[in-house]
JSON list of C-alpha atoms in Angstrom, two decimals:
[
{"chain": "R", "resi": 1, "resn": "MET", "atom": "CA", "xyz": [-9.84, -18.63, -4.24]},
{"chain": "R", "resi": 2, "resn": "ASN", "atom": "CA", "xyz": [-10.24, -15.86, -6.78]},
{"chain": "R", "resi": 3, "resn": "LYS", "atom": "CA", "xyz": [-7.63, -13.08, -7.07]},
{"chain": "R", "resi": 4, "resn": "ARG", "atom": "CA", "xyz": [-9.73, -10.50, -5.18]},
{"chain": "R", "resi": 5, "resn": "ARG", "atom": "CA", "xyz": [-10.22, -12.86, -2.21]},
{"chain": "R", "resi": 6, "resn": "VAL", "atom": "CA", "xyz": [-6.52, -13.75, -2.21]},
{"chain": "R", "resi": 7, "resn": "GLY", "atom": "CA", "xyz": [-5.63, -10.05, -2.35]},
{"chain": "R", "resi": 8, "resn": "SER", "atom": "CA", "xyz": [-8.02, -9.28, 0.52]},
{"chain": "R", "resi": 9, "resn": "PHE", "atom": "CA", "xyz": [-6.47, -12.03, 2.65]},
{"chain": "R", "resi": 10, "resn": "TYR", "atom": "CA", "xyz": [-2.98, -10.55, 2.27]},
{"chain": "R", "resi": 11, "resn": "GLU", "atom": "CA", "xyz": [-4.22, -6.98, 2.71]},
{"chain": "R", "resi": 12, "resn": "ASP", "atom": "CA", "xyz": [-5.88, -8.11, 5.97]},
{"chain": "R", "resi": 13, "resn": "LEU", "atom": "CA", "xyz": [-2.56, -9.57, 7.02]},
{"chain": "R", "resi": 14, "resn": "ALA", "atom": "CA", "xyz": [-0.78, -6.32, 6.12]},
{"chain": "R", "resi": 15, "resn": "CYS", "atom": "CA", "xyz": [-3.32, -4.32, 8.17]},
{"chain": "R", "resi": 16, "resn": "THR", "atom": "CA", "xyz": [-2.70, -6.56, 11.18]},
{"chain": "R", "resi": 17, "resn": "TYR", "atom": "CA", "xyz": [1.04, -6.05, 10.73]},
{"chain": "R", "resi": 18, "resn": "ILE", "atom": "CA", "xyz": [0.60, -2.27, 10.55]},
{"chain": "R", "resi": 19, "resn": "ARG", "atom": "CA", "xyz": [-1.47, -2.25, 13.76]},
{"chain": "R", "resi": 20, "resn": "GLU", "atom": "CA", "xyz": [1.02, -4.51, 15.55]},
{"chain": "R", "resi": 21, "resn": "ASN", "atom": "CA", "xyz": [3.78, -2.06, 14.61]},
{"chain": "R", "resi": 22, "resn": "GLY", "atom": "CA", "xyz": [2.06, 1.07, 15.89]},
{"chain": "R", "resi": 23, "resn": "GLY", "atom": "CA", "xyz": [0.17, 2.19, 12.79]},
{"chain": "R", "resi": 24, "resn": "ARG", "atom": "CA", "xyz": [-3.52, 2.98, 12.44]},
{"chain": "R", "resi": 25, "resn": "ILE", "atom": "CA", "xyz": [-5.59, 2.04, 9.39]},
{"chain": "R", "resi": 26, "resn": "VAL", "atom": "CA", "xyz": [-7.45, 5.03, 7.93]},
{"chain": "R", "resi": 27, "resn": "GLU", "atom": "CA", "xyz": [-8.91, 3.49, 4.79]},
{"chain": "R", "resi": 28, "resn": "ARG", "atom": "CA", "xyz": [-8.62, 0.45, 2.55]},
{"chain": "R", "resi": 29, "resn": "ASN", "atom": "CA", "xyz": [-8.95, 0.05, -1.20]},
{"chain": "R", "resi": 30, "resn": "TYR", "atom": "CA", "xyz": [-9.37, 3.73, -1.98]},
{"chain": "R", "resi": 31, "resn": "ARG", "atom": "CA", "xyz": [-10.41, 3.86, -5.63]},
{"chain": "R", "resi": 32, "resn": "ALA", "atom": "CA", "xyz": [-10.05, 6.83, -7.95]},
{"chain": "R", "resi": 33, "resn": "LEU", "atom": "CA", "xyz": [-9.35, 7.30, -11.64]},
{"chain": "R", "resi": 34, "resn": "LYS", "atom": "CA", "xyz": [-8.46, 3.82, -12.90]},
{"chain": "R", "resi": 35, "resn": "GLY", "atom": "CA", "xyz": [-6.67, 2.51, -9.88]},
{"chain": "R", "resi": 36, "resn": "GLU", "atom": "CA", "xyz": [-6.60, 2.10, -6.14]},
{"chain": "R", "resi": 37, "resn": "ILE", "atom": "CA", "xyz": [-4.42, 2.45, -3.12]},
{"chain": "R", "resi": 38, "resn": "ASP", "atom": "CA", "xyz": [-4.45, -0.74, -1.05]},
{"chain": "R", "resi": 39, "resn": "ILE", "atom": "CA", "xyz": [-4.11, 0.82, 2.41]},
{"chain": "R", "resi": 40, "resn": "ILE", "atom": "CA", "xyz": [-4.00, 4.35, 3.78]},
{"chain": "R", "resi": 41, "resn": "ALA", "atom": "CA", "xyz": [-2.67, 4.44, 7.31]},
{"chain": "R", "resi": 42, "resn": "ARG", "atom": "CA", "xyz": [-1.23, 6.73, 9.96]},
{"chain": "R", "resi": 43, "resn": "ASP", "atom": "CA", "xyz": [2.26, 5.97, 11.22]},
{"chain": "R", "resi": 44, "resn": "GLY", "atom": "CA", "xyz": [3.30, 8.60, 13.71]},
{"chain": "R", "resi": 45, "resn": "ARG", "atom": "CA", "xyz": [2.88, 11.96, 12.06]},
{"chain": "R", "resi": 46, "resn": "TYR", "atom": "CA", "xyz": [2.77, 10.51, 8.53]},
{"chain": "R", "resi": 47, "resn": "LEU", "atom": "CA", "xyz": [-0.20, 9.68, 6.38]},
{"chain": "R", "resi": 48, "resn": "CYS", "atom": "CA", "xyz": [1.01, 6.63, 4.48]},
{"chain": "R", "resi": 49, "resn": "PHE", "atom": "CA", "xyz": [-0.15, 5.38, 1.11]},
{"chain": "R", "resi": 50, "resn": "ILE", "atom": "CA", "xyz": [0.69, 1.70, 1.14]},
{"chain": "R", "resi": 51, "resn": "GLU", "atom": "CA", "xyz": [0.91, -0.81, -1.69]},
{"chain": "R", "resi": 52, "resn": "VAL", "atom": "CA", "xyz": [0.75, -4.50, -0.69]},
{"chain": "R", "resi": 53, "resn": "LYS", "atom": "CA", "xyz": [2.53, -7.10, -2.82]},
{"chain": "R", "resi": 54, "resn": "TYR", "atom": "CA", "xyz": [2.50, -10.87, -2.33]},
{"chain": "R", "resi": 55, "resn": "ARG", "atom": "CA", "xyz": [4.61, -13.57, -3.93]},
{"chain": "R", "resi": 56, "resn": "LYS", "atom": "CA", "xyz": [4.34, -17.25, -3.12]},
{"chain": "R", "resi": 57, "resn": "ASN", "atom": "CA", "xyz": [7.90, -17.83, -4.33]},
{"chain": "R", "resi": 58, "resn": "SER", "atom": "CA", "xyz": [10.66, -16.02, -6.19]},
{"chain": "R", "resi": 59, "resn": "ASN", "atom": "CA", "xyz": [9.91, -17.45, -9.65]},
{"chain": "R", "resi": 60, "resn": "TYR", "atom": "CA", "xyz": [8.89, -13.99, -10.83]},
{"chain": "R", "resi": 61, "resn": "GLY", "atom": "CA", "xyz": [11.28, -12.09, -8.57]},
{"chain": "R", "resi": 62, "resn": "PRO", "atom": "CA", "xyz": [10.75, -10.64, -5.11]},
{"chain": "R", "resi": 63, "resn": "PRO", "atom": "CA", "xyz": [7.44, -8.86, -4.43]},
{"chain": "R", "resi": 64, "resn": "GLU", "atom": "CA", "xyz": [9.06, -5.42, -4.02]},
{"chain": "R", "resi": 65, "resn": "GLU", "atom": "CA", "xyz": [10.20, -5.58, -7.65]},
{"chain": "R", "resi": 66, "resn": "ALA", "atom": "CA", "xyz": [6.58, -5.87, -8.82]},
{"chain": "R", "resi": 67, "resn": "ILE", "atom": "CA", "xyz": [6.01, -2.16, -8.22]},
{"chain": "R", "resi": 68, "resn": "THR", "atom": "CA", "xyz": [6.74, -0.56, -11.56]},
{"chain": "R", "resi": 69, "resn": "ASN", "atom": "CA", "xyz": [7.27, 3.12, -12.28]},
{"chain": "R", "resi": 70, "resn": "SER", "atom": "CA", "xyz": [3.83, 3.25, -13.84]},
{"chain": "R", "resi": 71, "resn": "LYS", "atom": "CA", "xyz": [2.30, 1.80, -10.63]},
{"chain": "R", "resi": 72, "resn": "LYS", "atom": "CA", "xyz": [4.19, 4.38, -8.55]},
{"chain": "R", "resi": 73, "resn": "LYS", "atom": "CA", "xyz": [2.86, 7.19, -10.77]},
{"chain": "R", "resi": 74, "resn": "GLN", "atom": "CA", "xyz": [-0.66, 5.83, -10.44]},
{"chain": "R", "resi": 75, "resn": "ILE", "atom": "CA", "xyz": [-0.41, 5.64, -6.63]},
{"chain": "R", "resi": 76, "resn": "CYS", "atom": "CA", "xyz": [0.94, 9.19, -6.49]},
{"chain": "R", "resi": 77, "resn": "LYS", "atom": "CA", "xyz": [-1.85, 10.60, -8.66]},
{"chain": "R", "resi": 78, "resn": "ILE", "atom": "CA", "xyz": [-4.48, 8.85, -6.58]},
{"chain": "R", "resi": 79, "resn": "SER", "atom": "CA", "xyz": [-2.84, 10.07, -3.35]},
{"chain": "R", "resi": 80, "resn": "LYS", "atom": "CA", "xyz": [-3.16, 13.67, -4.58]},
{"chain": "R", "resi": 81, "resn": "LEU", "atom": "CA", "xyz": [-6.87, 13.13, -5.17]},
{"chain": "R", "resi": 82, "resn": "TYR", "atom": "CA", "xyz": [-7.24, 11.60, -1.72]},
{"chain": "R", "resi": 83, "resn": "LEU", "atom": "CA", "xyz": [-5.54, 14.59, -0.12]},
{"chain": "R", "resi": 84, "resn": "TYR", "atom": "CA", "xyz": [-7.67, 17.01, -2.10]},
{"chain": "R", "resi": 85, "resn": "PHE", "atom": "CA", "xyz": [-11.08, 15.35, -1.62]},
{"chain": "R", "resi": 86, "resn": "LYS", "atom": "CA", "xyz": [-10.76, 13.59, 1.74]},
{"chain": "R", "resi": 87, "resn": "ILE", "atom": "CA", "xyz": [-8.19, 15.57, 3.75]},
{"chain": "R", "resi": 88, "resn": "LYS", "atom": "CA", "xyz": [-8.82, 18.93, 2.05]},
{"chain": "R", "resi": 89, "resn": "SER", "atom": "CA", "xyz": [-5.17, 19.82, 2.47]},
{"chain": "R", "resi": 90, "resn": "PHE", "atom": "CA", "xyz": [-1.77, 19.15, 0.98]},
{"chain": "R", "resi": 91, "resn": "ASP", "atom": "CA", "xyz": [-0.07, 20.45, 4.11]},
{"chain": "R", "resi": 92, "resn": "ILE", "atom": "CA", "xyz": [0.48, 17.17, 5.95]},
{"chain": "R", "resi": 93, "resn": "PRO", "atom": "CA", "xyz": [3.49, 14.88, 5.90]},
{"chain": "R", "resi": 94, "resn": "ILE", "atom": "CA", "xyz": [2.92, 11.89, 3.63]},
{"chain": "R", "resi": 95, "resn": "ARG", "atom": "CA", "xyz": [4.88, 8.81, 2.78]},
{"chain": "R", "resi": 96, "resn": "TYR", "atom": "CA", "xyz": [4.73, 6.10, 0.13]},
{"chain": "R", "resi": 97, "resn": "ASP", "atom": "CA", "xyz": [5.27, 2.68, 1.66]},
{"chain": "R", "resi": 98, "resn": "VAL", "atom": "CA", "xyz": [5.28, -0.91, 0.43]},
{"chain": "R", "resi": 99, "resn": "ILE", "atom": "CA", "xyz": [4.43, -4.00, 2.42]},
{"chain": "R", "resi": 100, "resn": "THR", "atom": "CA", "xyz": [5.67, -7.25, 0.94]},
{"chain": "R", "resi": 101, "resn": "ILE", "atom": "CA", "xyz": [4.48, -10.69, 1.89]},
{"chain": "R", "resi": 102, "resn": "SER", "atom": "CA", "xyz": [6.24, -13.78, 0.64]},
{"chain": "R", "resi": 103, "resn": "GLY", "atom": "CA", "xyz": [6.14, -17.50, 1.20]},
{"chain": "R", "resi": 104, "resn": "GLU", "atom": "CA", "xyz": [3.49, -20.05, 1.96]},
{"chain": "R", "resi": 105, "resn": "ARG", "atom": "CA", "xyz": [0.71, -19.49, 4.51]},
{"chain": "R", "resi": 106, "resn": "GLU", "atom": "CA", "xyz": [2.53, -21.55, 7.13]},
{"chain": "R", "resi": 107, "resn": "ALA", "atom": "CA", "xyz": [5.74, -19.51, 6.85]},
{"chain": "R", "resi": 108, "resn": "LEU", "atom": "CA", "xyz": [4.93, -16.02, 5.60]},
{"chain": "R", "resi": 109, "resn": "VAL", "atom": "CA", "xyz": [7.51, -13.25, 5.72]},
{"chain": "R", "resi": 110, "resn": "VAL", "atom": "CA", "xyz": [6.14, -9.71, 6.04]},
{"chain": "R", "resi": 111, "resn": "LYS", "atom": "CA", "xyz": [8.28, -6.61, 5.48]},
{"chain": "R", "resi": 112, "resn": "TRP", "atom": "CA", "xyz": [7.24, -2.97, 5.74]},
{"chain": "R", "resi": 113, "resn": "TYR", "atom": "CA", "xyz": [9.34, -0.68, 3.55]},
{"chain": "R", "resi": 114, "resn": "LYS", "atom": "CA", "xyz": [8.73, 2.80, 4.89]},
{"chain": "R", "resi": 115, "resn": "ASN", "atom": "CA", "xyz": [9.32, 5.64, 2.44]},
{"chain": "R", "resi": 116, "resn": "ALA", "atom": "CA", "xyz": [9.79, 3.03, -0.30]},
{"chain": "R", "resi": 117, "resn": "PHE", "atom": "CA", "xyz": [9.60, 5.59, -3.10]},
{"chain": "R", "resi": 118, "resn": "GLU", "atom": "CA", "xyz": [9.35, 9.31, -3.70]},
{"chain": "R", "resi": 119, "resn": "TYR", "atom": "CA", "xyz": [6.55, 11.09, -5.51]},
{"chain": "R", "resi": 120, "resn": "ALA", "atom": "CA", "xyz": [6.58, 9.93, -9.13]},
{"chain": "R", "resi": 121, "resn": "TYR", "atom": "CA", "xyz": [5.40, 12.24, -11.90]}
]
């Protein structure tokens, strides 16, 4: 499978996990500037901007460590554009979350880190 198809598989899995845990998917793969936000979802009163990371094993560290400061800044910039163009307001509670998926397909471990990071400038 190519990287995009692999990424879509794990994003689908993350969306299922979000729904099973009370969230509602608003949008997927929102693209702006030179980046994207994997999933935008509602979780209670929050609009969540969610990055999905997958690692087959820990050879390159755990998946949550793959989110660099530069990636956080990119997600935050794109989230501002989303709020401006799609929501037309900055007056709603938002959150930056990370969903990690690790392991082989037969034994995947999914974790949802709510409020994983603050707005990065």
